[in-house]
CSV table of C-alpha atoms (C1' of nucleotides) in Angstrom, one decimal:
chain,number,residue,atom,x,y,z
A,26,MET,CA,7.1,15.6,-30.2
A,27,GLU,CA,7.1,19.4,-30.6
A,28,SER,CA,10.6,20.7,-30.5
A,29,GLY,CA,12.5,18.5,-33.0
A,30,VAL,CA,14.4,16.9,-30.2
A,31,GLN,CA,13.3,13.5,-31.3
A,32,VAL,CA,15.8,12.8,-34.0
A,33,SER,CA,15.2,9.2,-34.6
A,34,THR,CA,13.2,7.2,-37.0
A,35,PRO,CA,11.0,4.5,-35.6
A,36,GLU,CA,13.9,2.0,-35.4
A,37,CYS,CA,17.0,3.6,-34.1
A,38,ALA,CA,19.2,0.6,-34.5
A,39,GLY,CA,19.0,0.7,-38.3
A,40,MET,CA,19.9,4.4,-38.2
A,41,LEU,CA,22.8,3.7,-35.9
A,42,ASN,CA,24.2,1.2,-38.3
A,43,ALA,CA,23.5,3.3,-41.4
A,44,ILE,CA,25.3,6.2,-39.8
A,45,GLY,CA,28.1,3.9,-38.8
A,46,ASP,CA,28.5,2.7,-42.4
A,47,SER,CA,28.6,6.3,-43.6
A,48,LEU,CA,31.2,7.4,-41.2
A,49,TYR,CA,33.3,4.3,-42.0
A,50,VAL,CA,33.7,5.4,-45.6
A,51,ILE,CA,33.5,9.2,-45.5
A,52,GLY,CA,34.4,9.9,-41.9
A,53,GLY,CA,37.6,11.2,-40.8
A,54,LYS,CA,39.2,14.6,-41.0
A,55,TRP,CA,39.7,15.0,-44.7
A,56,LYS,CA,37.7,12.9,-47.0
A,57,LEU,CA,34.7,15.1,-47.4
A,58,ARG,CA,36.8,18.2,-47.7
A,59,VAL,CA,38.8,16.6,-50.5
A,60,ILE,CA,35.5,15.7,-52.2
A,61,VAL,CA,34.2,19.2,-51.9
A,62,ALA,CA,37.4,20.6,-53.3
A,63,LEU,CA,37.1,18.4,-56.3
A,64,GLY,CA,33.5,19.5,-56.6
A,65,GLU,CA,34.7,22.6,-58.2
A,66,GLY,CA,36.0,20.6,-61.1
A,67,ASN,CA,39.0,18.5,-61.9
A,68,LYS,CA,42.1,19.3,-60.1
A,69,ARG,CA,45.8,18.5,-60.0
A,70,PHE,CA,47.4,17.2,-56.9
A,71,ASN,CA,49.0,20.5,-55.7
A,72,GLU,CA,45.8,22.4,-56.6
A,73,ILE,CA,43.9,20.2,-54.2
A,74,GLN,CA,46.5,20.6,-51.6
A,75,ARG,CA,46.2,24.4,-51.9
A,76,THR,CA,42.4,24.2,-51.7
A,77,VAL,CA,42.2,22.0,-48.8
A,78,ASP,CA,43.8,24.1,-46.1
A,79,GLY,CA,46.2,22.3,-43.9
A,80,ILE,CA,46.5,18.9,-45.6
A,81,SER,CA,49.9,17.5,-46.1
A,82,ALA,CA,51.1,15.8,-49.3
A,83,ARG,CA,51.5,12.5,-47.6
A,84,VAL,CA,48.0,12.5,-46.2
A,85,LEU,CA,46.4,13.9,-49.4
A,86,SER,CA,48.1,11.1,-51.3
A,87,SER,CA,46.6,8.4,-49.0
A,88,GLU,CA,43.2,10.0,-48.9
A,89,LEU,CA,43.1,10.2,-52.7
A,90,LYS,CA,43.9,6.5,-52.9
A,91,GLU,CA,41.2,5.5,-50.5
A,92,LEU,CA,38.7,7.8,-52.3
A,93,GLU,CA,39.7,6.1,-55.5
A,94,MET,CA,39.3,2.6,-54.0
A,95,ASN,CA,35.9,3.5,-52.7
A,96,GLY,CA,34.8,4.8,-56.1
A,97,PHE,CA,34.5,8.5,-55.4
A,98,VAL,CA,37.5,9.7,-57.4
A,99,LYS,CA,39.0,8.9,-60.7
A,100,ARG,CA,42.7,9.4,-61.4
A,101,ILE,CA,43.4,10.6,-64.9
A,102,VAL,CA,46.9,10.6,-66.4
A,103,HIS,CA,47.3,12.7,-69.5
A,104,THR,CA,50.3,11.2,-71.2
A,105,GLN,CA,51.6,14.3,-72.7
A,106,THR,CA,55.0,15.8,-71.9
A,107,PRO,CA,55.1,16.8,-69.2
A,108,VAL,CA,52.8,14.3,-67.8
A,109,VAL,CA,49.7,15.8,-66.2
A,110,VAL,CA,47.7,14.0,-63.6
A,111,GLU,CA,44.1,15.1,-62.9
A,112,TYR,CA,41.6,13.9,-60.3
A,113,GLN,CA,38.0,14.1,-60.9
A,114,LEU,CA,34.9,13.0,-59.0
A,115,THR,CA,33.0,10.0,-60.3
A,116,ASP,CA,29.2,9.9,-60.7
A,117,TYR,CA,29.0,8.0,-57.5
A,118,ALA,CA,30.5,11.0,-55.6
A,119,GLY,CA,27.4,12.8,-56.7
A,120,THR,CA,25.3,10.6,-54.4
A,121,LEU,CA,26.9,12.5,-51.6
A,122,SER,CA,25.4,15.9,-52.7
A,123,GLU,CA,22.6,15.8,-50.2
A,124,VAL,CA,24.9,14.9,-47.3
A,125,LEU,CA,27.3,17.7,-48.2
A,126,ARG,CA,24.5,20.2,-48.6
A,127,THR,CA,23.0,19.5,-45.2
A,128,LEU,CA,26.3,19.3,-43.5
A,129,ALA,CA,27.4,22.6,-45.0
A,130,GLU,CA,24.1,24.2,-44.2
A,131,TRP,CA,24.3,23.1,-40.6
A,132,GLY,CA,27.9,24.2,-40.3
A,133,THR,CA,27.0,27.7,-41.4
A,134,LYS,CA,24.1,28.0,-39.0
A,135,HIS,CA,26.2,26.6,-36.2
A,136,ARG,CA,29.0,29.1,-36.8
A,137,ASP,CA,26.4,31.9,-36.7
A,138,LYS,CA,25.1,30.6,-33.4
A,139,ILE,CA,28.6,30.5,-31.9
A,140,ARG,CA,29.2,34.1,-33.2
A,141,ARG,CA,26.0,35.3,-31.6
A,142,GLU,CA,26.9,33.7,-28.3
A,143,ARG,CA,30.3,35.3,-27.9
B,219,MET,CA,26.1,19.2,-65.8
B,220,GLU,CA,24.2,16.0,-66.3
B,221,SER,CA,25.5,13.3,-64.0
B,222,GLY,CA,25.4,14.9,-60.6
B,223,VAL,CA,29.2,14.9,-60.4
B,224,GLN,CA,29.2,18.6,-59.8
B,225,VAL,CA,28.7,18.6,-56.1
B,226,SER,CA,29.7,22.2,-55.3
B,227,THR,CA,27.6,25.3,-54.9
B,228,PRO,CA,28.9,28.3,-56.8
B,229,GLU,CA,31.5,29.2,-54.2
B,230,CYS,CA,33.3,26.2,-53.1
B,231,ALA,CA,35.4,28.0,-50.5
B,232,GLY,CA,32.4,28.7,-48.3
B,233,MET,CA,31.3,25.2,-48.5
B,234,LEU,CA,34.7,24.0,-47.6
B,235,ASN,CA,34.7,26.1,-44.5
B,236,ALA,CA,31.2,25.2,-43.5
B,237,ILE,CA,31.9,21.5,-43.8
B,238,GLY,CA,35.1,22.1,-41.8
B,239,ASP,CA,33.1,23.8,-39.1
B,240,SER,CA,30.6,20.9,-39.0
B,241,LEU,CA,33.3,18.3,-38.8
B,242,TYR,CA,35.0,20.2,-36.0
B,243,VAL,CA,32.0,19.9,-33.8
B,244,ILE,CA,30.2,16.7,-34.8
B,245,GLY,CA,33.1,14.9,-36.5
B,246,GLY,CA,35.0,12.0,-35.0
B,247,LYS,CA,34.1,8.4,-34.5
B,248,TRP,CA,31.4,8.6,-31.8
B,249,LYS,CA,29.5,12.0,-31.5
B,250,LEU,CA,26.8,11.4,-34.1
B,251,ARG,CA,26.3,7.9,-33.0
B,252,VAL,CA,25.8,8.9,-29.4
B,253,ILE,CA,23.3,11.6,-30.5
B,254,VAL,CA,21.4,9.0,-32.6
B,255,ALA,CA,21.3,6.7,-29.6
B,256,LEU,CA,19.8,9.5,-27.5
B,257,GLY,CA,17.3,10.2,-30.3
B,258,GLU,CA,15.4,7.2,-29.1
B,259,GLY,CA,14.6,9.0,-25.9
B,260,ASN,CA,16.4,9.8,-22.6
B,261,LYS,CA,19.0,7.3,-21.6
B,262,ARG,CA,21.2,6.4,-18.7
B,263,PHE,CA,24.9,6.0,-19.1
B,264,ASN,CA,25.1,2.3,-19.3
B,265,GLU,CA,22.1,2.2,-21.6
B,266,ILE,CA,23.9,4.4,-24.0
B,267,GLN,CA,27.0,2.3,-23.8
B,268,ARG,CA,25.0,-0.8,-24.7
B,269,THR,CA,23.3,1.0,-27.6
B,270,VAL,CA,26.4,2.4,-29.1
B,271,ASP,CA,28.3,-0.7,-29.9
B,272,GLY,CA,31.9,-0.7,-29.1
B,273,ILE,CA,32.2,2.5,-27.1
B,274,SER,CA,34.1,2.3,-23.9
B,275,ALA,CA,33.0,4.0,-20.6
B,276,ARG,CA,35.9,6.3,-20.6
B,277,VAL,CA,35.3,7.5,-24.2
B,278,LEU,CA,31.6,7.7,-23.7
B,279,SER,CA,32.1,9.8,-20.6
B,280,SER,CA,34.3,12.3,-22.5
B,281,GLU,CA,32.0,12.4,-25.5
B,282,LEU,CA,29.1,13.2,-23.3
B,283,LYS,CA,31.0,16.0,-21.7
B,284,GLU,CA,31.9,17.5,-25.1
B,285,LEU,CA,28.3,17.1,-26.4
B,286,GLU,CA,27.1,18.8,-23.3
B,287,MET,CA,29.6,21.7,-23.7
B,288,ASN,CA,28.5,22.1,-27.3
B,289,GLY,CA,24.8,22.3,-26.3
B,290,PHE,CA,23.6,19.0,-27.8
B,291,VAL,CA,23.0,17.1,-24.6
B,292,LYS,CA,21.6,17.9,-21.2
B,293,ARG,CA,22.6,15.9,-18.1
B,294,ILE,CA,19.7,15.5,-15.7
B,295,VAL,CA,20.3,14.2,-12.2
B,296,HIS,CA,17.2,12.9,-10.4
B,297,THR,CA,18.0,13.3,-6.8
B,298,GLN,CA,16.0,10.4,-5.5
B,299,THR,CA,17.6,7.5,-3.8
B,300,PRO,CA,19.3,5.9,-5.5
B,301,VAL,CA,20.4,8.8,-7.7
B,302,VAL,CA,19.5,8.4,-11.3
B,303,VAL,CA,21.3,10.2,-14.1
B,304,GLU,CA,19.7,10.7,-17.4
B,305,TYR,CA,21.0,12.2,-20.6
B,306,GLN,CA,18.7,13.9,-23.1
B,307,LEU,CA,19.0,15.7,-26.3
B,308,THR,CA,18.5,19.4,-26.3
B,309,ASP,CA,16.4,21.3,-28.8
B,310,TYR,CA,19.6,22.3,-30.5
B,311,ALA,CA,20.4,18.7,-31.3
B,312,GLY,CA,17.2,18.7,-33.3
B,313,THR,CA,18.9,21.0,-35.8
B,314,LEU,CA,21.0,18.0,-36.8
B,315,SER,CA,18.0,16.0,-38.0
B,316,GLU,CA,18.5,16.7,-41.7
B,317,VAL,CA,22.2,15.9,-41.4
B,318,LEU,CA,21.4,12.6,-39.7
B,319,ARG,CA,18.7,11.8,-42.2
B,320,THR,CA,20.8,12.3,-45.3
B,321,LEU,CA,23.8,10.5,-43.7
B,322,ALA,CA,21.7,7.5,-42.7
B,323,GLU,CA,20.1,7.4,-46.1
B,324,TRP,CA,23.4,7.5,-47.9
B,325,GLY,CA,24.9,4.9,-45.6
B,326,THR,CA,22.0,2.5,-46.4
B,327,LYS,CA,22.3,3.0,-50.1
B,328,HIS,CA,26.1,2.6,-50.0
B,329,ARG,CA,25.8,-0.6,-48.1
B,330,ASP,CA,23.4,-2.0,-50.7
B,331,LYS,CA,25.8,-1.0,-53.4
B,332,ILE,CA,28.7,-2.8,-51.7
B,333,ARG,CA,26.5,-5.8,-51.2
B,334,ARG,CA,25.6,-5.9,-54.9
B,335,GLU,CA,29.3,-5.6,-55.9
B,336,ARG,CA,30.5,-8.6,-53.9
C,31,DC,C1',55.1,19.2,-60.7
C,32,DG,C1',53.3,14.8,-58.4
C,33,DG,C1',54.1,12.2,-55.5
C,34,DT,C1',56.7,8.4,-52.0
C,35,DA,C1',59.7,7.2,-48.0
C,36,DT,C1',61.0,7.9,-43.3
C,37,DC,C1',60.7,9.4,-39.0
C,38,DC,C1',58.3,10.7,-35.2
C,39,DC,C1',54.9,12.4,-32.0
C,40,DA,C1',50.4,13.6,-30.2
C,41,DC,C1',46.3,12.0,-29.1
C,42,DA,C1',42.1,9.1,-29.8
C,43,DG,C1',40.6,5.6,-27.7
C,44,DG,C1',40.8,0.4,-25.7
C,45,DA,C1',41.4,-2.4,-21.2
C,46,DT,C1',41.2,-2.8,-16.6
C,47,DA,C1',40.7,-1.5,-12.1
C,48,DC,C1',38.6,1.2,-8.8
C,49,DT,C1',35.1,4.4,-6.2
C,50,DG,C1',30.7,6.6,-4.4
D,166,DC,C1',24.8,1.8,-11.6
D,167,DA,C1',27.6,5.9,-13.1
D,168,DG,C1',31.4,7.1,-13.7
D,169,DT,C1',36.9,8.3,-13.0
D,170,DA,C1',41.9,7.0,-12.9
D,171,DT,C1',45.6,4.8,-14.9
D,172,DC,C1',48.0,2.8,-18.2
D,173,DC,C1',49.1,1.7,-22.9
D,174,DT,C1',48.8,1.0,-27.8
D,175,DG,C1',47.6,2.2,-32.6
D,176,DT,C1',47.5,5.3,-35.8
D,177,DG,C1',46.4,9.7,-37.9
D,178,DG,C1',48.9,12.8,-39.5
D,179,DG,C1',52.9,16.6,-39.4
D,180,DA,C1',57.9,17.6,-41.0
D,181,DT,C1',61.3,16.7,-43.9
D,182,DA,C1',63.8,14.7,-47.5
D,183,DC,C1',64.0,12.8,-51.6
D,184,DC,C1',62.8,10.9,-56.6
D,185,DG,C1',61.1,10.7,-61.6
DNA sequence: CGGTATCCCACAGGATACTG
DNA sequence: CAGTATCCTGTGGGATACCG
């Protein structure tokens, strides 16, 4: 091994399953982006929608529900008048920080590469 | 900050775009899994299909084409008889190693967490 | 504002059959 | 074996309208 092509750990099968598990929970078009958006701090529904470019209300609503079910997001209702609803990341969402970091890093480098090629 | 909830870097917008770029290229249900499968070493078409559980020939074919277009995979035709076709990761696929590592690590931990909860 | 309900379509992707 | 062609379904997700 010299060029970094060999990506796998000794047993590839375990890695395959582990990656499968990850994608099952945080895969898809929006989940990670919503989480990143909330990484800035608590947000209200429409704020999130404005931050995550292109997401519709319907989809955001269902994504937030799934994220809540999976323990990444907490929904906080401030019972003032008018009622204010905030979403915030849970501690568990913090376990994704390394994933997000590497993914963002790679995306940046990849974009640069594409730029250079054109 | 004490609990790791704060996932974002100073500017979240950049991270949002970077993650978006990543997902655009390596997002989806199969791409990363095909790459991991090839991480074991070169493979033939049907070998890959057997390794990546659940993928159909049609889908694998199109995924391989996209991965080739994006510079992750090289298609090698050995012109013997019978003709043998191999797929191998390029050096560029190696740039994903950190992403794959963190993703696999997280997936493993997450599965453990789910197990404990049930 | 913070959503939910409905409708609808595009497309990912499964099944099967077929070819060199 | 290594795919391609065809067909078909499920569903992700957009648009719009509506409600408390």
